[in-house]
Short mmCIF file of C-alpha atoms in Angstrom, two decimals:
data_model
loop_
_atom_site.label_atom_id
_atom_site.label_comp_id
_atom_site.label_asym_id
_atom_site.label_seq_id
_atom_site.Cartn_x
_atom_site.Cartn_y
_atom_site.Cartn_z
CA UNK B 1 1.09 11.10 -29.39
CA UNK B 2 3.68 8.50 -28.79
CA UNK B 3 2.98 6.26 -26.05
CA UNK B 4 3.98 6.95 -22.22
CA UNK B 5 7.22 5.27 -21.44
CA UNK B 6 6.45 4.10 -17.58
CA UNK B 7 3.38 1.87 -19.15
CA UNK B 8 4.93 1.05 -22.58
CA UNK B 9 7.80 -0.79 -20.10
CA UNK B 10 5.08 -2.00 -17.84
CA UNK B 11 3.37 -3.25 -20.60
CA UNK B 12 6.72 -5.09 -22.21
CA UNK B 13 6.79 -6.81 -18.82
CA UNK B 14 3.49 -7.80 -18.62
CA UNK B 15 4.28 -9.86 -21.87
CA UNK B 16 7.18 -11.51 -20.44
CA UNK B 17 4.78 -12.53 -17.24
CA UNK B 18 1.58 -13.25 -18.56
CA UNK B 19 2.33 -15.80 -21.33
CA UNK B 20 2.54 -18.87 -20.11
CA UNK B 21 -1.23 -20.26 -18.06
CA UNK B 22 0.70 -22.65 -15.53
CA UNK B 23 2.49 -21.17 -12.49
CA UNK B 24 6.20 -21.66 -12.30
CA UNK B 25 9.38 -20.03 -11.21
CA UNK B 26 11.60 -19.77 -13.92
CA UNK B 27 15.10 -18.46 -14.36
CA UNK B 28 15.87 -15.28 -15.46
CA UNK B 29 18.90 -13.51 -16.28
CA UNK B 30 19.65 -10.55 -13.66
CA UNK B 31 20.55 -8.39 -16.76
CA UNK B 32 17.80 -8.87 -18.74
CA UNK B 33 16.75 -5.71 -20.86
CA UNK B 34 14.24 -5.34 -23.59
CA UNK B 35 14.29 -3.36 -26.83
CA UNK B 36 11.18 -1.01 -26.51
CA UNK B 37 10.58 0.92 -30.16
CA UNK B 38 7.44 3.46 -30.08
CA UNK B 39 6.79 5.17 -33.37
CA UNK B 40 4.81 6.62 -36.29
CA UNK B 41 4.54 8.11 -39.47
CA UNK B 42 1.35 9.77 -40.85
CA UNK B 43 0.30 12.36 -43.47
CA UNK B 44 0.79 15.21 -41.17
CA UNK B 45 3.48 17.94 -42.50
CA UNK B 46 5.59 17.29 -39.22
CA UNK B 47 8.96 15.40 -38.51
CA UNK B 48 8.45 11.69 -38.43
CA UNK B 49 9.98 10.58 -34.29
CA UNK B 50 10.83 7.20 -32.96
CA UNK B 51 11.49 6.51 -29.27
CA UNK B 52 13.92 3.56 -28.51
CA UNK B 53 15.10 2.89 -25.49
CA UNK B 54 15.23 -0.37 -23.43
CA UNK B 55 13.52 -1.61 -20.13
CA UNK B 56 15.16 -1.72 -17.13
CA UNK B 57 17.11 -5.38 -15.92
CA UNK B 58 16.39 -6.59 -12.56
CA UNK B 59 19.76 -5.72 -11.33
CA UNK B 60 19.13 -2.13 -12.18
CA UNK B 61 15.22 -2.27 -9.95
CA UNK B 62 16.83 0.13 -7.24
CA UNK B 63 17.88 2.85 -9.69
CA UNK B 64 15.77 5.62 -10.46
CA UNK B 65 15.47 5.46 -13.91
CA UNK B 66 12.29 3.40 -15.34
CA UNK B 67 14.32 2.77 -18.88
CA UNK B 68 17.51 3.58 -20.67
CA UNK B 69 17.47 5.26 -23.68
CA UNK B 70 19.39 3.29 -26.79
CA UNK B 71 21.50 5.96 -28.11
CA UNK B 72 23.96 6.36 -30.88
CA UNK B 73 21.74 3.97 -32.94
CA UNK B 74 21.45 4.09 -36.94
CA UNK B 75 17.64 4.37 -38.06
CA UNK B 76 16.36 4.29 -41.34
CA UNK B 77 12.71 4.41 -42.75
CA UNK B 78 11.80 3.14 -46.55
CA UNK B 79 8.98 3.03 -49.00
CA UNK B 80 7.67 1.26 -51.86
CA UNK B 81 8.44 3.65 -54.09
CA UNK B 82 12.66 3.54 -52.95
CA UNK B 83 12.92 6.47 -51.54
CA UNK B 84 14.45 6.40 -47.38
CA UNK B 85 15.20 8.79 -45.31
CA UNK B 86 17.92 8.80 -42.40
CA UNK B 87 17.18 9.95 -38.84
CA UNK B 88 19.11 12.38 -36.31
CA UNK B 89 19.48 11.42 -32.37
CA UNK B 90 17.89 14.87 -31.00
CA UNK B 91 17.66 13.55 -27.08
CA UNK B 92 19.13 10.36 -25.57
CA UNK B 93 16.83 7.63 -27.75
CA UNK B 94 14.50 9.93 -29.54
CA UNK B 95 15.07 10.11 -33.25
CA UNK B 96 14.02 12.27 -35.78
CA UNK B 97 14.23 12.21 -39.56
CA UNK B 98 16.33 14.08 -41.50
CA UNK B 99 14.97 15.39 -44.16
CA UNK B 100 11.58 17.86 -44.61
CA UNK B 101 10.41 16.18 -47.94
CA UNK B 102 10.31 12.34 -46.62
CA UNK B 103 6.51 12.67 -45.32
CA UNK B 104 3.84 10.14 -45.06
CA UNK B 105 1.64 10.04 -48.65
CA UNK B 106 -1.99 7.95 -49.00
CA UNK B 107 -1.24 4.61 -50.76
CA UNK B 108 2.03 3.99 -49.79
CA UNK B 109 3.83 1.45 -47.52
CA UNK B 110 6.80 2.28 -45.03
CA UNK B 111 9.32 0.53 -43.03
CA UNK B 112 11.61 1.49 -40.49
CA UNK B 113 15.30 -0.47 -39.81
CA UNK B 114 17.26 0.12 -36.96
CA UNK B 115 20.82 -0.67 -35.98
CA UNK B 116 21.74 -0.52 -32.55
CA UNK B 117 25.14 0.42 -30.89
CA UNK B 118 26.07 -2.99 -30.24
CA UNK B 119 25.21 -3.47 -34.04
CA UNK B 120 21.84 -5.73 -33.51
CA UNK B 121 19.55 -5.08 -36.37
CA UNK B 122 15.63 -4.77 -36.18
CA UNK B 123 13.34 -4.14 -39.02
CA UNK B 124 9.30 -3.34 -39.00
CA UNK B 125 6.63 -5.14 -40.83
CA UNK B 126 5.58 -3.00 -44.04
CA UNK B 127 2.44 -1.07 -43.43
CA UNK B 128 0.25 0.77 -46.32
CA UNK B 129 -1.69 4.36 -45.04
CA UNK B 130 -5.10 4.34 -45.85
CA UNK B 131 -7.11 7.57 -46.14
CA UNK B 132 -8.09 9.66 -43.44
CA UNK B 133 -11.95 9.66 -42.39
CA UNK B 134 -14.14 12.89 -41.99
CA UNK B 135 -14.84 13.66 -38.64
CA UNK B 136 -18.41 14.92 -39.43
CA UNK B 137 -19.60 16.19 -36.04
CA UNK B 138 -18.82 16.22 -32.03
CA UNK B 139 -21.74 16.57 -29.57
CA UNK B 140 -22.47 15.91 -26.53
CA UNK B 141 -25.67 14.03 -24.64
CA UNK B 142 -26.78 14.17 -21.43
CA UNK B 143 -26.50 10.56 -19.57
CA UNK B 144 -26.64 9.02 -16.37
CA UNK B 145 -23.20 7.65 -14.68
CA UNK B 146 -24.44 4.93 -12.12
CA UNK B 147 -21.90 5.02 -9.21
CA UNK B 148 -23.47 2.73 -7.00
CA UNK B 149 -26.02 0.17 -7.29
CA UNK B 150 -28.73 2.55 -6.28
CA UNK B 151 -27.11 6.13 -6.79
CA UNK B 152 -26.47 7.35 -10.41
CA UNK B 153 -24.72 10.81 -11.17
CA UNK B 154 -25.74 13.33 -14.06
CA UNK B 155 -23.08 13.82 -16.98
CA UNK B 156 -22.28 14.53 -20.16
CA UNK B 157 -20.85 12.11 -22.67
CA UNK B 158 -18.96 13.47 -25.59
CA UNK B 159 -19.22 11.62 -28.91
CA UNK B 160 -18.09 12.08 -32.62
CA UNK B 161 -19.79 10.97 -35.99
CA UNK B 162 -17.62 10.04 -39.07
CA UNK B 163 -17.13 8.83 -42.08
CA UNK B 164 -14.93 7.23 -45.25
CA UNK B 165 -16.59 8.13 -48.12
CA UNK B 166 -14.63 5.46 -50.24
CA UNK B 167 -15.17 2.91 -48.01
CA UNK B 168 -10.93 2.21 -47.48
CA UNK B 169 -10.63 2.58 -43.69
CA UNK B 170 -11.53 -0.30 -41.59
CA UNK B 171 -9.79 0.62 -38.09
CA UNK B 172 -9.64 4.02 -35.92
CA UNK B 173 -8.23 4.66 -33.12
CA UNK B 174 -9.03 8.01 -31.69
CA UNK B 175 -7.09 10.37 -28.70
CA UNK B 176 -8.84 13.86 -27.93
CA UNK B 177 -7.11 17.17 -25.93
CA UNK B 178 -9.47 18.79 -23.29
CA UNK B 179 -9.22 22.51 -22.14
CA UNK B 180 -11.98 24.52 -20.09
CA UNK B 181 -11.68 27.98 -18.64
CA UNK B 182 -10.99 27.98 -14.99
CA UNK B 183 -12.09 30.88 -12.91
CA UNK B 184 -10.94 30.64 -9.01
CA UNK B 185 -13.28 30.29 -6.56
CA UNK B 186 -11.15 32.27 -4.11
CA UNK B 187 -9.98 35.79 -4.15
CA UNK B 188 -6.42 37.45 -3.03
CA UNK B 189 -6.17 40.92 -1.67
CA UNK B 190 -2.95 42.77 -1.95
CA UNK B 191 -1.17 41.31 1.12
CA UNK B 192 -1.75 37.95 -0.09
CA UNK B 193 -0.47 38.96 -3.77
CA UNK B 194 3.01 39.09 -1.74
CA UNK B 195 2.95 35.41 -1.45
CA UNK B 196 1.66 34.44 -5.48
CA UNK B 197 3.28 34.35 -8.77
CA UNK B 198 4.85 37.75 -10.36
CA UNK B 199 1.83 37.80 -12.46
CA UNK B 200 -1.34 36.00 -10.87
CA UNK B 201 -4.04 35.16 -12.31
CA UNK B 202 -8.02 34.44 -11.28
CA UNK B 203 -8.68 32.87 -15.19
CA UNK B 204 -6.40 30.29 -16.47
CA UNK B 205 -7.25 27.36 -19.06
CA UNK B 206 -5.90 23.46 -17.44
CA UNK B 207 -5.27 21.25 -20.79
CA UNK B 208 -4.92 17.66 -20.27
CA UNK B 209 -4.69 14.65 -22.76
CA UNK B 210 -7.06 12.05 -22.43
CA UNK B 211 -5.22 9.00 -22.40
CA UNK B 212 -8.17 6.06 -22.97
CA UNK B 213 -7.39 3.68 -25.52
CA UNK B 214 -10.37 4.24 -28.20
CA UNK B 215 -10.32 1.98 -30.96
CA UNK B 216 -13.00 1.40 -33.34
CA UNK B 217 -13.68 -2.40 -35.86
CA UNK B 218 -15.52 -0.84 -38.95
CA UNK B 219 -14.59 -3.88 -41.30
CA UNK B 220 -18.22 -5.31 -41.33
CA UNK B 221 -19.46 -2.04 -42.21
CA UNK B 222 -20.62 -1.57 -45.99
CA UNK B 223 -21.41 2.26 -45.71
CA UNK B 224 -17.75 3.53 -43.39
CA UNK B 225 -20.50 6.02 -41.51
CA UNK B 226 -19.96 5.95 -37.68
CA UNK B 227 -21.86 7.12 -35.04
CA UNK B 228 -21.93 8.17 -31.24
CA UNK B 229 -17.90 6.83 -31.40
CA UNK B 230 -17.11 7.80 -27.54
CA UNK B 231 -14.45 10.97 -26.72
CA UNK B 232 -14.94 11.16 -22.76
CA UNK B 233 -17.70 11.95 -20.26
CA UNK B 234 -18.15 15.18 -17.75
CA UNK B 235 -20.17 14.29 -14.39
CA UNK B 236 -21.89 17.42 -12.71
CA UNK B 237 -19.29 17.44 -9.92
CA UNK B 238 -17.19 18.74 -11.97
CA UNK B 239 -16.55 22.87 -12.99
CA UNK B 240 -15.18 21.79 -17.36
CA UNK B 241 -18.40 23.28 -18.45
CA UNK B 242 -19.46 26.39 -15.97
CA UNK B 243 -17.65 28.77 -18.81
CA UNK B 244 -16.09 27.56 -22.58
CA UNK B 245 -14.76 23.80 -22.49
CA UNK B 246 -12.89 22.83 -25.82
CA UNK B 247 -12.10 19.43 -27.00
CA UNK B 248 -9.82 18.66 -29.73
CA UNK B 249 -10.06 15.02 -31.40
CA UNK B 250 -7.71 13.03 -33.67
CA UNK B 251 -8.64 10.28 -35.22
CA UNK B 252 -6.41 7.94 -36.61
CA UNK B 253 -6.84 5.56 -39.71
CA UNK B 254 -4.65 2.14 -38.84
CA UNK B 255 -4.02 -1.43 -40.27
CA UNK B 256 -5.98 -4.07 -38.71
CA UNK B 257 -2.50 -5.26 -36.95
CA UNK B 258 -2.26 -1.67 -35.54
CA UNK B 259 -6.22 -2.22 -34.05
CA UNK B 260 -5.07 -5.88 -32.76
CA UNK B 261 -1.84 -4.68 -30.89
CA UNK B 262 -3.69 -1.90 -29.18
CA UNK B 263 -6.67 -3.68 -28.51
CA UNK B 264 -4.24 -6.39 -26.19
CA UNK B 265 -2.75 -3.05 -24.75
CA UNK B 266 -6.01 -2.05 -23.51
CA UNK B 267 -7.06 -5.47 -22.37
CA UNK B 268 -4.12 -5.56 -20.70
CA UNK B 269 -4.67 -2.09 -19.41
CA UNK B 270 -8.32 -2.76 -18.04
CA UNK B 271 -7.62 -6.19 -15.80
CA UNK B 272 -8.45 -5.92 -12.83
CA UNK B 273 -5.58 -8.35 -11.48
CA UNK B 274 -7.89 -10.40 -10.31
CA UNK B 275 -6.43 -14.17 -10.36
CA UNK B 276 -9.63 -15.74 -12.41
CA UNK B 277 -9.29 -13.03 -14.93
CA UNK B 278 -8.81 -14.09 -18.70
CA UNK B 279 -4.91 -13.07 -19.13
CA UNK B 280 -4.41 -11.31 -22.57
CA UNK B 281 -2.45 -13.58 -25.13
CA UNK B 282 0.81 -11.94 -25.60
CA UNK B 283 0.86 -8.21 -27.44
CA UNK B 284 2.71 -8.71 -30.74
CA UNK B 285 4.11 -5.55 -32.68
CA UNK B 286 5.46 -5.05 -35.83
CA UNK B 287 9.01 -4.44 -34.99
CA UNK B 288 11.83 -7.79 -35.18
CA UNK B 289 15.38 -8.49 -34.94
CA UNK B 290 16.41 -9.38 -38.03
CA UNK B 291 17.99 -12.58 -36.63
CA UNK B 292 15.30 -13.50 -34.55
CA UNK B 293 17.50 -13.71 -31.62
CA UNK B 294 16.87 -10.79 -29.82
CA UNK B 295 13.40 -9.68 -27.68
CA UNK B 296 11.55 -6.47 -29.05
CA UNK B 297 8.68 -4.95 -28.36
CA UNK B 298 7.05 -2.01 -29.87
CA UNK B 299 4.93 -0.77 -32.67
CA UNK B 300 6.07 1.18 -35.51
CA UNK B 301 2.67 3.29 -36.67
CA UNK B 302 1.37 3.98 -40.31
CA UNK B 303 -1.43 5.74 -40.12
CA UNK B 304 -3.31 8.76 -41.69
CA UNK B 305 -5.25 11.30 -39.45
CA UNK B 306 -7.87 13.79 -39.01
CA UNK B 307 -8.86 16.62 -36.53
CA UNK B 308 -11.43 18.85 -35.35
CA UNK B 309 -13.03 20.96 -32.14
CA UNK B 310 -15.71 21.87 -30.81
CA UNK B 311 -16.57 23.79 -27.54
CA UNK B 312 -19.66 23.51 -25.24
CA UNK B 313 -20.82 25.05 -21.90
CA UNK B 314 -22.94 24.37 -19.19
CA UNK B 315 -26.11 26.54 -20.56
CA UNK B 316 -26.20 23.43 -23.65
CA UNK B 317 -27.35 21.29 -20.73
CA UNK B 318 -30.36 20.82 -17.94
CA UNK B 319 -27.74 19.87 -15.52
CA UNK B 320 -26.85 21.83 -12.06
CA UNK B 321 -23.28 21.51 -12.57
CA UNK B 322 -21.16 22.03 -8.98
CA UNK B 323 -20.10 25.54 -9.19
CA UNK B 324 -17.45 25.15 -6.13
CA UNK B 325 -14.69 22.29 -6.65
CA UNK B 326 -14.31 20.56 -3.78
CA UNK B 327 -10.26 20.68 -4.34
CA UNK B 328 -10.60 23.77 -2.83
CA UNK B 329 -12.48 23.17 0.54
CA UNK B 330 -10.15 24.78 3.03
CA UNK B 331 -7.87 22.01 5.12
CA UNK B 332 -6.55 22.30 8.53
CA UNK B 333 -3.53 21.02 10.62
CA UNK B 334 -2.09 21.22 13.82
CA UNK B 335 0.12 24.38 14.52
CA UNK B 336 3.29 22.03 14.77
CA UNK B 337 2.20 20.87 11.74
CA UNK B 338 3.32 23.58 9.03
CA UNK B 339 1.74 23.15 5.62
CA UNK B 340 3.80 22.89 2.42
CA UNK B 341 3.91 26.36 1.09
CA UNK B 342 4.91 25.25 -2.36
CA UNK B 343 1.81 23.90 -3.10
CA UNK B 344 -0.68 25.21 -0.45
CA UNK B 345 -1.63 29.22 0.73
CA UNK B 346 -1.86 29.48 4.02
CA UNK B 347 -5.48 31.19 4.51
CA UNK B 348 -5.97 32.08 7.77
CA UNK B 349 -4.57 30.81 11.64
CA UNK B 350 -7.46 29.62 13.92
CA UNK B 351 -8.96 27.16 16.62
CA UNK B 352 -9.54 23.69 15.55
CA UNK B 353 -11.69 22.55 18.56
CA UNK B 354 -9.00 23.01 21.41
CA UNK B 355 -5.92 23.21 19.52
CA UNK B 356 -4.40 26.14 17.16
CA UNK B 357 -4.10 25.25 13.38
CA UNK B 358 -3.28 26.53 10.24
CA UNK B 359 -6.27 26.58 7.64
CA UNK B 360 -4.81 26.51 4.14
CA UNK B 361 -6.08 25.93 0.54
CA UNK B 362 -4.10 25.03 -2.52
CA UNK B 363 -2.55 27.32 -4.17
CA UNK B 364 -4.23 27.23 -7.73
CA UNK B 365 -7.27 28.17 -5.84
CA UNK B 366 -6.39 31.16 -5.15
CA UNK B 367 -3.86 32.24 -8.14
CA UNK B 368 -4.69 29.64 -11.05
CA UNK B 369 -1.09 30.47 -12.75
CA UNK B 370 0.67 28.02 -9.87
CA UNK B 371 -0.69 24.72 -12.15
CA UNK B 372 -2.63 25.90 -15.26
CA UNK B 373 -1.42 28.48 -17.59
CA UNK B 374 -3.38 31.95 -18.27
CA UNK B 375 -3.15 31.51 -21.88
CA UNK B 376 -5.67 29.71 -24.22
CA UNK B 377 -4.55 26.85 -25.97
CA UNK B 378 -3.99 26.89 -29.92
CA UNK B 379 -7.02 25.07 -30.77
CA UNK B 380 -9.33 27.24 -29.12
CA UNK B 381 -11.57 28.75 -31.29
#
């Protein structure tokens, strides 16, 4: 997955701000803009895509856009062997190579080079793919989340075992895709099917990334076998594992620059803002202007991968998972107070001590197809 663009420019700002340790006020040019490039190549049979757009300049801070895209650019990507490949502007800044053949191999090193409108030139450090690891197993344990000093909730924490049997992969970093099945803990009668989607539903299956940075040093290692390498965690207040929860993880293979870059990202990610907090060194990348002129930030990837799922439910566990969500207690307002009806079903019209209200609920609780989608996901079993 290519990396958000709201924190990849927060991020590029952050490294303008945080490198210096003395407090000053310096001058800065009102249309100020940096070149953001977010990318990858790996050994999947898929189109290779590179976002490049730029941040936004302080003169622009009242617009609504959070960057611009950097269109009409010229984008290239190379290997060691001489072969390149051209890319094709399919959105405003998003790139994608031409050609079905140019895909990423084991053993071999890639570049990108990019040409901007304005004819600015930036090239990528070379990076070589190592091989892929074999996810060997995901499971989950049963441990204690400790909320408060003296209150602790039950959960389950979701790990994953692998391994490099030539002992060629030093750095992983991992990202995972969650889907449950979601039953509603309210029904609709026929009257209220007026008011739902042309096709409700009382089942549906929510998907959602997982967006933690996960990144894993096994350069000291002399047998590549990892263990208990963290996915996510499910507390008991919450309904993932009452029926069939899936997980899909893939784990990338990456050059020790690729760890170091996202390793700052997540330091970066995890202060606290607190003004006695170590501030992250700046967050190099791989990408540069070719004249050293011209301020870039970004990270073109070269990395190998590998996938697998598993699914789980509640009866794998001693754990009283909360059967109701709490999402769906039912609210209340003032009559003169109508509720958004895009997002909330109106449930019933009552006394709320000595005043009429509306009670109301949202609507997913009561016809799931509103937010999550009745369909199982690919990678379900």
């Amino acid at each position: 997955m290519l990396l958000k663009e709201k924190s990849f420019c927060f991020t590029a700002f952050l490294i303008l701000l945080c490198s210096c340790t003395e407090i000053y006020t310096p001058e800065i040019s009102h249309n100020f803009s940096v070149l953001v490039v977010d990318g990858r190549i790996t050994n999947e049979n898929k189109p290779i895509e590179i976002k490049i757009y730029h941040t936004i300049s302080i003169d622009s801070v009242s617009t609504t856009d959070i960057t611009i895209p950097e269109k009409n650019a010229i984008v290239e990507i190379f290997n060691d062997l001489g072969d390149s490949d051209s890319f094709n502007e399919i959105a405003p800044g998003i790139y994608q190579n031409t050609s079905l053949n140019f895909r990423g191999e084991i053993g071999r090193t890639y570049w990108i080079k990019i040409k901007t409108e304005e004819g600015i030139e930036y090239e990528s450090e070379p990076e070589t793919m190592t091989p892929p690891v074999e996810i060997t197993k995901i499971y989950g344990e049963e441990f204690p989340i400790y909320i408060s000093q003296d209150k602790e909730l039950e959960s389950v924490k979701l790990y994953f075992d692998a391994k490099d049997e030539y002992n060629e992969t030093s750095f992983l970093r991992w990202e995972a895709l969650e889907s449950w099945e979601w039953h509603c803990p309210l029904n609709f009668n026929l009257l209220d099917s007026l008011l739902l989607t042309n096709k409700p539903a009382s089942v549906c299956f929510p998907k959602k990334k997982i967006t933690s940075i996960n990144l894993f040093d096994a350069s000291s290692l002399g047998d590549k076998k990892m263990t208990k390498l963290p996915i996510t965690f499910i507390t008991k207040e919450e309904q993932k594992l009452l029926y069939d929860y899936y997980i899909q993880i893939l784990v990338r293979s990456i050059s020790f620059k690729s760890y170091h870059f996202w390793n700052h990202i997540k330091e970066i990610n995890q202060a606290s803002g607190n003004l006695f907090d170590r501030t992250p060194g700046n967050v190099v990348g791989n990408i540069f202007s070719s004249h050293g002129k011209h301020s870039v930030v970004g990270y073109f990837e070269v990395s190998s991968v590998s996938s697998k799922a598993a699914s789980f439910n509640k009866s794998m566990y001693d754990i009283p998972f909360d059967i109701y969500p709490p999402e769906c207690n039912e609210r209340n307002v003032r009559i003169d107070h109508y509720p958004d009806t895009t997002r909330f079903f109106i449930t019933r019209i009552g006394m709320m001590g000595f005043e009429m209200a509306y009670f109301f609920v949202p609507k997913e609780c009561i016809d799931c197809s509103f937010t999550y989608s009745p369909n199982k996901p690919s990678f379900w079993q």
